[in-house]
PDB file of C-alpha atoms in Angstrom:
ATOM      1  CA  MET A   1     -20.493   6.256  -0.957  1.00  0.00           C
ATOM      2  CA  SER A   2     -23.730   3.778  -0.390  1.00  0.00           C
ATOM      3  CA  GLY A   3     -24.206   0.623  -2.211  1.00  0.00           C
ATOM      4  CA  THR A   4     -24.836  -2.969  -2.015  1.00  0.00           C
ATOM      5  CA  ILE A   5     -22.792  -5.644  -1.844  1.00  0.00           C
ATOM      6  CA  SER A   6     -23.658  -7.312  -5.190  1.00  0.00           C
ATOM      7  CA  SER A   7     -23.511  -3.738  -6.889  1.00  0.00           C
ATOM      8  CA  ILE A   8     -19.959  -3.224  -5.502  1.00  0.00           C
ATOM      9  CA  VAL A   9     -18.583  -6.770  -5.883  1.00  0.00           C
ATOM     10  CA  GLU A  10     -19.906  -5.976  -9.633  1.00  0.00           C
ATOM     11  CA  GLU A  11     -17.872  -3.499  -9.890  1.00  0.00           C
ATOM     12  CA  ARG A  12     -14.625  -4.394  -8.321  1.00  0.00           C
ATOM     13  CA  TYR A  13     -14.731  -8.305 -10.772  1.00  0.00           C
ATOM     14  CA  ARG A  14     -16.593  -7.434 -13.838  1.00  0.00           C
ATOM     15  CA  ASP A  15     -16.814 -11.083 -13.829  1.00  0.00           C
ATOM     16  CA  LEU A  16     -20.428 -12.625 -13.198  1.00  0.00           C
ATOM     17  CA  GLN A  17     -19.014 -16.015 -11.889  1.00  0.00           C
ATOM     18  CA  SER A  18     -17.258 -13.768  -8.933  1.00  0.00           C
ATOM     19  CA  SER A  19     -20.235 -11.838  -8.284  1.00  0.00           C
ATOM     20  CA  THR A  20     -22.806 -14.823  -7.728  1.00  0.00           C
ATOM     21  CA  PHE A  21     -21.506 -16.014  -4.368  1.00  0.00           C
ATOM     22  CA  PRO A  22     -23.628 -16.206  -1.334  1.00  0.00           C
ATOM     23  CA  LEU A  23     -24.389 -12.755   0.333  1.00  0.00           C
ATOM     24  CA  SER A  24     -23.962 -12.678   3.686  1.00  0.00           C
ATOM     25  CA  THR A  25     -26.391  -9.770   4.193  1.00  0.00           C
ATOM     26  CA  ASP A  26     -29.483  -8.937   2.275  1.00  0.00           C
ATOM     27  CA  SER A  27     -28.380  -7.638  -1.065  1.00  0.00           C
ATOM     28  CA  THR A  28     -31.128  -5.068  -0.977  1.00  0.00           C
ATOM     29  CA  ASN A  29     -29.969  -3.273   2.126  1.00  0.00           C
ATOM     30  CA  PRO A  30     -27.161  -0.636   2.066  1.00  0.00           C
ATOM     31  CA  LEU A  31     -23.587  -1.663   3.314  1.00  0.00           C
ATOM     32  CA  ALA A  32     -22.006  -0.244   6.314  1.00  0.00           C
ATOM     33  CA  GLU A  33     -20.453   3.032   5.423  1.00  0.00           C
ATOM     34  CA  THR A  34     -16.551   1.378   6.211  1.00  0.00           C
ATOM     35  CA  LEU A  35     -16.940  -1.841   4.610  1.00  0.00           C
ATOM     36  CA  SER A  36     -18.508   0.253   1.314  1.00  0.00           C
ATOM     37  CA  ALA A  37     -15.382   2.502   1.793  1.00  0.00           C
ATOM     38  CA  ILE A  38     -13.191  -0.718   1.598  1.00  0.00           C
ATOM     39  CA  LEU A  39     -15.248  -2.346  -1.186  1.00  0.00           C
ATOM     40  CA  ARG A  40     -14.701   0.591  -3.215  1.00  0.00           C
ATOM     41  CA  HIS A  41     -11.063   1.742  -2.460  1.00  0.00           C
ATOM     42  CA  THR A  42      -9.071   3.185  -5.545  1.00  0.00           C
ATOM     43  CA  SER A  43      -5.589   4.701  -6.006  1.00  0.00           C
ATOM     44  CA  CYS A  44      -5.843   8.512  -6.342  1.00  0.00           C
ATOM     45  CA  ARG A  45      -3.116   9.669  -8.738  1.00  0.00           C
ATOM     46  CA  ALA A  46      -4.127  13.321  -8.930  1.00  0.00           C
ATOM     47  CA  PHE A  47      -4.722  15.885  -5.990  1.00  0.00           C
ATOM     48  CA  ARG A  48      -6.119  18.988  -5.513  1.00  0.00           C
ATOM     49  CA  ARG A  49      -3.406  21.466  -3.093  1.00  0.00           C
ATOM     50  CA  THR A  50      -6.302  22.164  -1.285  1.00  0.00           C
ATOM     51  CA  LYS A  51      -5.203  22.122   2.565  1.00  0.00           C
ATOM     52  CA  LEU A  52      -6.235  19.506   4.621  1.00  0.00           C
ATOM     53  CA  PRO A  53      -8.536  20.638   7.765  1.00  0.00           C
ATOM     54  CA  GLU A  54      -6.624  20.761  11.239  1.00  0.00           C
ATOM     55  CA  GLY A  55      -6.407  17.721  13.055  1.00  0.00           C
ATOM     56  CA  THR A  56      -6.693  15.449  10.305  1.00  0.00           C
ATOM     57  CA  LEU A  57      -3.106  14.348  10.152  1.00  0.00           C
ATOM     58  CA  GLU A  58      -3.163  13.669  14.109  1.00  0.00           C
ATOM     59  CA  THR A  59      -6.656  11.405  13.195  1.00  0.00           C
ATOM     60  CA  LEU A  60      -5.305   9.639  10.397  1.00  0.00           C
ATOM     61  CA  VAL A  61      -1.891   8.716  13.049  1.00  0.00           C
ATOM     62  CA  THR A  62      -4.516   7.772  15.625  1.00  0.00           C
ATOM     63  CA  ALA A  63      -6.124   4.965  13.281  1.00  0.00           C
ATOM     64  CA  ALA A  64      -3.113   4.093  12.796  1.00  0.00           C
ATOM     65  CA  GLN A  65      -1.828   3.356  16.002  1.00  0.00           C
ATOM     66  CA  SER A  66      -5.119   1.473  16.827  1.00  0.00           C
ATOM     67  CA  GLY A  67      -4.007  -1.666  14.123  1.00  0.00           C
ATOM     68  CA  SER A  68      -3.126  -4.859  15.742  1.00  0.00           C
ATOM     69  CA  THR A  69       0.606  -5.004  16.632  1.00  0.00           C
ATOM     70  CA  SER A  70       2.703  -7.662  17.483  1.00  0.00           C
ATOM     71  CA  SER A  71       2.930  -8.494  21.340  1.00  0.00           C
ATOM     72  CA  LEU A  72       2.742  -4.623  21.705  1.00  0.00           C
ATOM     73  CA  PHE A  73       6.079  -4.216  20.094  1.00  0.00           C
ATOM     74  CA  GLN A  74       4.674  -1.243  18.111  1.00  0.00           C
ATOM     75  CA  THR A  75       7.485  -1.451  15.536  1.00  0.00           C
ATOM     76  CA  TRP A  76       6.552   1.277  13.201  1.00  0.00           C
ATOM     77  CA  ASP A  77       7.030   5.169  12.919  1.00  0.00           C
ATOM     78  CA  VAL A  78       5.696   7.046  10.660  1.00  0.00           C
ATOM     79  CA  ILE A  79       7.073  10.506   9.040  1.00  0.00           C
ATOM     80  CA  ALA A  80       4.513  13.170   7.968  1.00  0.00           C
ATOM     81  CA  ILE A  81       6.168  15.664   4.874  1.00  0.00           C
ATOM     82  CA  GLN A  82       4.057  18.658   4.142  1.00  0.00           C
ATOM     83  CA  ASP A  83       6.351  21.414   2.972  1.00  0.00           C
ATOM     84  CA  PRO A  84       6.413  21.330  -0.589  1.00  0.00           C
ATOM     85  CA  GLU A  85      10.383  21.909  -1.243  1.00  0.00           C
ATOM     86  CA  HIS A  86      10.815  18.464   0.838  1.00  0.00           C
ATOM     87  CA  LYS A  87       7.892  16.685  -0.330  1.00  0.00           C
ATOM     88  CA  SER A  88       9.396  17.653  -4.265  1.00  0.00           C
ATOM     89  CA  LYS A  89      12.813  16.066  -3.059  1.00  0.00           C
ATOM     90  CA  VAL A  90      10.837  13.252  -2.025  1.00  0.00           C
ATOM     91  CA  ALA A  91       9.009  12.771  -5.196  1.00  0.00           C
ATOM     92  CA  THR A  92      12.128  12.983  -7.235  1.00  0.00           C
ATOM     93  CA  LEU A  93      13.585   9.941  -5.323  1.00  0.00           C
ATOM     94  CA  ALA A  94      10.298   8.100  -5.537  1.00  0.00           C
ATOM     95  CA  GLY A  95       9.564   7.493  -8.930  1.00  0.00           C
ATOM     96  CA  ASP A  96       9.603  11.344  -9.522  1.00  0.00           C
ATOM     97  CA  GLN A  97       5.794  11.229  -9.778  1.00  0.00           C
ATOM     98  CA  ASP A  98       4.126  14.468  -9.755  1.00  0.00           C
ATOM     99  CA  PHE A  99       0.962  13.536  -7.657  1.00  0.00           C
ATOM    100  CA  ILE A 100       3.529  13.150  -4.283  1.00  0.00           C
ATOM    101  CA  ARG A 101       4.023  16.994  -5.086  1.00  0.00           C
ATOM    102  CA  GLN A 102       0.339  17.548  -5.501  1.00  0.00           C
ATOM    103  CA  ALA A 103      -0.852  15.796  -2.371  1.00  0.00           C
ATOM    104  CA  PRO A 104      -0.881  18.250   0.761  1.00  0.00           C
ATOM    105  CA  LEU A 105       0.242  15.289   3.017  1.00  0.00           C
ATOM    106  CA  PHE A 106       3.023  12.485   2.122  1.00  0.00           C
ATOM    107  CA  LEU A 107       3.282  10.142   4.942  1.00  0.00           C
ATOM    108  CA  VAL A 108       6.813   7.993   5.041  1.00  0.00           C
ATOM    109  CA  PHE A 109       5.788   4.820   6.885  1.00  0.00           C
ATOM    110  CA  CYS A 110       9.079   3.266   8.813  1.00  0.00           C
ATOM    111  CA  PRO A 111       9.480  -0.420  10.641  1.00  0.00           C
ATOM    112  CA  ASN A 112      11.409   0.532  13.469  1.00  0.00           C
ATOM    113  CA  LEU A 113      13.515  -1.887  15.475  1.00  0.00           C
ATOM    114  CA  ARG A 114      15.641   1.032  17.400  1.00  0.00           C
ATOM    115  CA  ARG A 115      13.258   1.684  19.732  1.00  0.00           C
ATOM    116  CA  LEU A 116      13.395  -1.923  21.277  1.00  0.00           C
ATOM    117  CA  ASN A 117      17.156  -1.818  20.849  1.00  0.00           C
ATOM    118  CA  ASN A 118      16.935   1.332  22.893  1.00  0.00           C
ATOM    119  CA  LEU A 119      15.118   0.150  25.842  1.00  0.00           C
ATOM    120  CA  SER A 120      17.216  -3.094  25.831  1.00  0.00           C
ATOM    121  CA  LYS A 121      20.182  -0.889  26.397  1.00  0.00           C
ATOM    122  CA  GLN A 122      17.871   1.078  29.106  1.00  0.00           C
ATOM    123  CA  TYR A 123      17.025  -1.698  31.046  1.00  0.00           C
ATOM    124  CA  ASP A 124      20.368  -4.157  30.842  1.00  0.00           C
ATOM    125  CA  CYS A 125      19.184  -6.477  28.553  1.00  0.00           C
ATOM    126  CA  GLN A 126      21.493  -6.587  25.632  1.00  0.00           C
ATOM    127  CA  PRO A 127      22.505  -7.930  23.299  1.00  0.00           C
ATOM    128  CA  ALA A 128      19.002  -8.273  22.623  1.00  0.00           C
ATOM    129  CA  ARG A 129      19.663 -10.863  20.085  1.00  0.00           C
ATOM    130  CA  ALA A 130      15.948 -11.099  19.268  1.00  0.00           C
ATOM    131  CA  LEU A 131      16.389  -7.960  17.129  1.00  0.00           C
ATOM    132  CA  GLU A 132      18.707  -9.598  14.822  1.00  0.00           C
ATOM    133  CA  ASN A 133      16.113 -12.754  13.715  1.00  0.00           C
ATOM    134  CA  MET A 134      14.385 -12.563   9.976  1.00  0.00           C
ATOM    135  CA  ASP A 135      10.982 -13.130  12.005  1.00  0.00           C
ATOM    136  CA  THR A 136      11.475  -9.685  14.196  1.00  0.00           C
ATOM    137  CA  PHE A 137      12.083  -8.175  10.899  1.00  0.00           C
ATOM    138  CA  ILE A 138       9.158  -9.365   9.288  1.00  0.00           C
ATOM    139  CA  MET A 139       7.128  -8.471  12.125  1.00  0.00           C
ATOM    140  CA  SER A 140       8.100  -4.884  12.270  1.00  0.00           C
ATOM    141  CA  THR A 141       7.346  -4.952   8.135  1.00  0.00           C
ATOM    142  CA  ILE A 142       3.691  -6.509   9.071  1.00  0.00           C
ATOM    143  CA  ASP A 143       3.310  -3.958  11.600  1.00  0.00           C
ATOM    144  CA  THR A 144       4.150  -1.159   9.643  1.00  0.00           C
ATOM    145  CA  ALA A 145       1.529  -2.355   6.704  1.00  0.00           C
ATOM    146  CA  ILE A 146      -1.500  -2.883   8.929  1.00  0.00           C
ATOM    147  CA  ALA A 147      -0.936   0.808  10.019  1.00  0.00           C
ATOM    148  CA  GLY A 148      -0.703   1.791   6.698  1.00  0.00           C
ATOM    149  CA  GLN A 149      -3.834   0.178   5.849  1.00  0.00           C
ATOM    150  CA  ASN A 150      -5.726   1.857   8.562  1.00  0.00           C
ATOM    151  CA  VAL A 151      -4.573   5.278   7.565  1.00  0.00           C
ATOM    152  CA  ALA A 152      -5.814   4.544   3.939  1.00  0.00           C
ATOM    153  CA  ILE A 153      -9.571   3.547   5.251  1.00  0.00           C
ATOM    154  CA  ALA A 154      -9.588   6.181   7.590  1.00  0.00           C
ATOM    155  CA  ALA A 155      -8.513   8.711   4.780  1.00  0.00           C
ATOM    156  CA  GLU A 156     -10.985   7.885   2.227  1.00  0.00           C
ATOM    157  CA  LEU A 157     -13.855   7.689   4.822  1.00  0.00           C
ATOM    158  CA  LEU A 158     -12.984  11.248   5.266  1.00  0.00           C
ATOM    159  CA  GLY A 159     -13.594  11.889   2.011  1.00  0.00           C
ATOM    160  CA  LEU A 160      -9.837  12.054   0.944  1.00  0.00           C
ATOM    161  CA  GLY A 161      -8.110   9.962  -1.681  1.00  0.00           C
ATOM    162  CA  ILE A 162      -4.853   7.907  -1.351  1.00  0.00           C
ATOM    163  CA  CYS A 163      -1.961   6.292  -3.158  1.00  0.00           C
ATOM    164  CA  TYR A 164       0.554   3.955  -1.672  1.00  0.00           C
ATOM    165  CA  VAL A 165       3.968   4.794  -2.958  1.00  0.00           C
ATOM    166  CA  GLY A 166       6.549   1.649  -3.046  1.00  0.00           C
ATOM    167  CA  ALA A 167       8.674   3.483  -5.664  1.00  0.00           C
ATOM    168  CA  LEU A 168      10.120   5.040  -2.061  1.00  0.00           C
ATOM    169  CA  ARG A 169      12.132   1.929  -2.027  1.00  0.00           C
ATOM    170  CA  ASN A 170      13.601   2.839  -5.619  1.00  0.00           C
ATOM    171  CA  ASN A 171      16.258   4.967  -4.075  1.00  0.00           C
ATOM    172  CA  ALA A 172      15.862   3.611  -0.378  1.00  0.00           C
ATOM    173  CA  GLU A 173      19.483   4.596   0.651  1.00  0.00           C
ATOM    174  CA  GLN A 174      19.228   8.333  -0.356  1.00  0.00           C
ATOM    175  CA  VAL A 175      15.571   8.523   1.287  1.00  0.00           C
ATOM    176  CA  CYS A 176      17.544   7.139   4.461  1.00  0.00           C
ATOM    177  CA  LYS A 177      19.653   9.912   4.646  1.00  0.00           C
ATOM    178  CA  LEU A 178      16.829  12.344   2.893  1.00  0.00           C
ATOM    179  CA  LEU A 179      15.008  11.477   6.052  1.00  0.00           C
ATOM    180  CA  ASN A 180      17.594  11.086   8.447  1.00  0.00           C
ATOM    181  CA  LEU A 181      16.703   7.698   9.354  1.00  0.00           C
ATOM    182  CA  PRO A 182      18.783   6.150  12.066  1.00  0.00           C
ATOM    183  CA  PRO A 183      20.087   2.817  11.927  1.00  0.00           C
ATOM    184  CA  LEU A 184      17.253   0.137  12.583  1.00  0.00           C
ATOM    185  CA  THR A 185      14.599   2.183  10.637  1.00  0.00           C
ATOM    186  CA  TRP A 186      13.857   2.278   6.934  1.00  0.00           C
ATOM    187  CA  GLY A 187      11.110   3.675   4.723  1.00  0.00           C
ATOM    188  CA  VAL A 188       9.035   0.839   3.382  1.00  0.00           C
ATOM    189  CA  PHE A 189       6.505   2.689   1.616  1.00  0.00           C
ATOM    190  CA  GLY A 190       4.666   5.694   1.263  1.00  0.00           C
ATOM    191  CA  MET A 191       1.437   7.619   0.864  1.00  0.00           C
ATOM    192  CA  ALA A 192       0.048  10.277  -0.534  1.00  0.00           C
ATOM    193  CA  ILE A 193      -3.100  11.935   0.912  1.00  0.00           C
ATOM    194  CA  GLY A 194      -5.550  14.961  -0.611  1.00  0.00           C
ATOM    195  CA  TYR A 195      -8.534  15.491  -2.067  1.00  0.00           C
ATOM    196  CA  PRO A 196      -8.991  13.788  -5.348  1.00  0.00           C
ATOM    197  CA  ASP A 197      -8.988  16.441  -8.305  1.00  0.00           C
ATOM    198  CA  THR A 198     -12.170  14.755  -9.646  1.00  0.00           C
ATOM    199  CA  ASP A 199     -11.665  16.557 -13.217  1.00  0.00           C
ATOM    200  CA  ASN A 200      -8.299  14.434 -13.843  1.00  0.00           C
ATOM    201  CA  ARG A 201      -9.085  11.073 -15.067  1.00  0.00           C
ATOM    202  CA  HIS A 202      -6.302   9.657 -12.417  1.00  0.00           C
ATOM    203  CA  SER A 203      -7.672  10.708  -9.556  1.00  0.00           C
ATOM    204  CA  GLY A 204      -9.588   6.916  -9.315  1.00  0.00           C
ATOM    205  CA  GLN A 205     -13.098   7.023 -10.429  1.00  0.00           C
ATOM    206  CA  GLN A 206     -13.011   3.722 -11.335  1.00  0.00           C
ATOM    207  CA  ILE A 207     -12.700   0.636  -9.465  1.00  0.00           C
ATOM    208  CA  LYS A 208      -9.803  -1.400 -10.797  1.00  0.00           C
ATOM    209  CA  PRO A 209     -11.033  -5.343 -11.223  1.00  0.00           C
ATOM    210  CA  ARG A 210      -8.937  -7.806  -9.600  1.00  0.00           C
ATOM    211  CA  LEU A 211      -8.136 -11.282 -10.256  1.00  0.00           C
ATOM    212  CA  PRO A 212     -11.352 -13.352  -9.788  1.00  0.00           C
ATOM    213  CA  MET A 213     -12.232 -14.841  -6.097  1.00  0.00           C
ATOM    214  CA  ARG A 214     -11.897 -18.009  -7.256  1.00  0.00           C
ATOM    215  CA  GLU A 215      -8.321 -17.790  -8.611  1.00  0.00           C
ATOM    216  CA  ILE A 216      -6.975 -16.452  -5.091  1.00  0.00           C
ATOM    217  CA  LEU A 217      -9.646 -18.516  -2.321  1.00  0.00           C
ATOM    218  CA  HIS A 218      -8.519 -21.718  -1.498  1.00  0.00           C
ATOM    219  CA  MET A 219     -10.779 -24.124   0.494  1.00  0.00           C
ATOM    220  CA  GLU A 220      -8.560 -26.325   2.999  1.00  0.00           C
ATOM    221  CA  ARG A 221      -5.702 -27.340   0.559  1.00  0.00           C
ATOM    222  CA  TRP A 222      -4.022 -25.204  -1.832  1.00  0.00           C
ATOM    223  CA  SER A 223      -5.089 -26.104  -5.783  1.00  0.00           C
ATOM    224  CA  GLU A 224      -3.939 -24.115  -8.970  1.00  0.00           C
ATOM    225  CA  GLU A 225      -6.820 -25.654 -10.943  1.00  0.00           C
ATOM    226  CA  GLY A 226      -8.286 -23.183 -13.349  1.00  0.00           C
ATOM    227  CA  GLN A 227      -6.104 -20.980 -12.912  1.00  0.00           C
ATOM    228  CA  LYS A 228      -4.894 -19.991 -16.813  1.00  0.00           C
ATOM    229  CA  ASP A 229      -8.877 -20.037 -17.681  1.00  0.00           C
ATOM    230  CA  ASN A 230      -8.974 -17.257 -14.200  1.00  0.00           C
ATOM    231  CA  ILE A 231      -6.571 -15.321 -15.606  1.00  0.00           C
ATOM    232  CA  ALA A 232      -7.878 -14.810 -19.154  1.00  0.00           C
ATOM    233  CA  SER A 233     -11.230 -14.079 -17.695  1.00  0.00           C
ATOM    234  CA  TYR A 234      -9.332 -11.885 -15.957  1.00  0.00           C
ATOM    235  CA  HIS A 235      -7.401 -10.353 -18.999  1.00  0.00           C
ATOM    236  CA  GLN A 236     -10.640  -9.608 -20.378  1.00  0.00           C
ATOM    237  CA  SER A 237     -12.006  -7.894 -17.018  1.00  0.00           C
ATOM    238  CA  LEU A 238      -9.233  -5.626 -16.776  1.00  0.00           C
ATOM    239  CA  GLY A 239      -9.185  -4.728 -20.805  1.00  0.00           C
ATOM    240  CA  MET A 240     -12.841  -3.567 -20.517  1.00  0.00           C
ATOM    241  CA  PHE A 241     -11.760  -1.322 -17.317  1.00  0.00           C
ATOM    242  CA  TYR A 242      -8.632   0.276 -19.666  1.00  0.00           C
ATOM    243  CA  VAL A 243     -10.734   0.731 -22.235  1.00  0.00           C
ATOM    244  CA  ASP A 244     -13.329   2.798 -20.040  1.00  0.00           C
ATOM    245  CA  GLU A 245     -10.058   4.504 -18.761  1.00  0.00           C
ATOM    246  CA  LEU A 246      -9.370   5.394 -22.257  1.00  0.00           C
ATOM    247  CA  LYS A 247      -6.271   3.272 -22.378  1.00  0.00           C
ATOM    248  CA  PHE A 248      -5.871   1.699 -25.453  1.00  0.00           C
ATOM    249  CA  GLY A 249      -3.259  -1.065 -26.430  1.00  0.00           C
ATOM    250  CA  ARG A 250      -2.125  -2.233 -22.934  1.00  0.00           C
ATOM    251  CA  LYS A 251      -0.859  -6.169 -22.653  1.00  0.00           C
ATOM    252  CA  GLY A 252      -3.044  -8.684 -20.688  1.00  0.00           C
ATOM    253  CA  TRP A 253      -2.278  -8.906 -17.048  1.00  0.00           C
ATOM    254  CA  GLY A 254      -0.354 -12.293 -17.161  1.00  0.00           C
ATOM    255  CA  GLU A 255       2.240 -10.860 -19.667  1.00  0.00           C
ATOM    256  CA  PHE A 256       2.508  -7.421 -18.182  1.00  0.00           C
ATOM    257  CA  VAL A 257       3.629  -8.847 -14.735  1.00  0.00           C
ATOM    258  CA  ALA A 258       5.648 -11.871 -16.576  1.00  0.00           C
ATOM    259  CA  GLY A 259       7.933  -9.052 -18.276  1.00  0.00           C
ATOM    260  CA  LYS A 260       7.683  -6.829 -15.414  1.00  0.00           C
ATOM    261  CA  VAL A 261       9.321  -9.840 -13.297  1.00  0.00           C
ATOM    262  CA  ALA A 262      11.610 -10.720 -16.057  1.00  0.00           C
ATOM    263  CA  PRO A 263      14.738  -8.825 -15.218  1.00  0.00           C
ATOM    264  CA  HIS A 264      16.820  -8.549 -11.942  1.00  0.00           C
ATOM    265  CA  GLU A 265      16.505  -5.129 -12.185  1.00  0.00           C
ATOM    266  CA  GLN A 266      13.813  -3.551 -10.635  1.00  0.00           C
ATOM    267  CA  ASP A 267      14.527   0.260 -10.761  1.00  0.00           C
ATOM    268  CA  GLY A 268      16.881  -0.070  -7.594  1.00  0.00           C
ATOM    269  CA  ARG A 269      14.521  -2.129  -5.619  1.00  0.00           C
ATOM    270  CA  GLU A 270      17.017  -5.134  -6.349  1.00  0.00           C
ATOM    271  CA  ARG A 271      19.609  -3.361  -3.777  1.00  0.00           C
ATOM    272  CA  ILE A 272      17.226  -3.030  -0.815  1.00  0.00           C
ATOM    273  CA  ARG A 273      18.803  -5.864   1.387  1.00  0.00           C
ATOM    274  CA  ASP A 274      22.207  -3.747   1.148  1.00  0.00           C
ATOM    275  CA  VAL A 275      20.591  -0.876   2.308  1.00  0.00           C
ATOM    276  CA  ILE A 276      18.634  -2.952   5.156  1.00  0.00           C
ATOM    277  CA  GLU A 277      21.835  -4.449   6.006  1.00  0.00           C
ATOM    278  CA  GLY A 278      23.022  -1.120   6.172  1.00  0.00           C
ATOM    279  CA  GLN A 279      20.722   0.281   8.723  1.00  0.00           C
ATOM    280  CA  GLY A 280      21.782  -2.343  11.262  1.00  0.00           C
ATOM    281  CA  PHE A 281      19.356  -5.053  10.339  1.00  0.00           C
ATOM    282  CA  LYS A 282      20.666  -8.326  10.618  1.00  0.00           C
ATOM    283  CA  LEU A 283      18.422 -10.513   9.133  1.00  0.00           C
ATOM    284  CA  LYS A 284      19.697 -14.156  10.550  1.00  0.00           C
TER     285      LYS A 284
END
């Protein structure tokens, strides 16, 4: 998984303007393995059913727990799902996506304020009003996302493929019941992990382009200058990627995302606040 910054940047953006920024290292030198893995990340949606080596799960969870956590609160937990029948039930609720069933390991990441509430009772510090604040809820979600990203990087360094699964929130209430999630916890996203099926084009062999860096990087102050041109450029870059993937007739990115956010209905995710409040989060 070697390469240079310039070669990988060109793969990531497919945009000559984005690949000409000053390089922080000699462009002829190979990158460190970890940085190369981060820059080459792709989503894998086709897995071999090969069992993971012993200790893989524990290694990944250690990586997750090595991430930053606000005030050392450690407000997240993770549920590992390996039983095929159980995993299939989760997959059905999470967009009925078959790659979840293929992957030997599926992780459900859960923000968790319950442990802090339990400790408040143990040390006679009730009513623990801070747990009702919106900021505390946001903090737990951020901590969970940091843990998930550490798992993603560690898994890819181990030669595994991963795919985040936001569709876990499509049927969030049913997921809470299926996984026996108690009050002050909920499943915010999942992650399928396994060895990529490299014979399948859905296994993420090519790096999917992102928006040009000049669109998302603001110097000192926010600016939207050039946004239309930047998105038009991205339309071309992403279009080239889809042609290489034999995915023809795709809408431009701008039109695609505008259409996705137009309806209030979002595959059940529009009910997520009700689920969160039903799990006991106050969101004040």
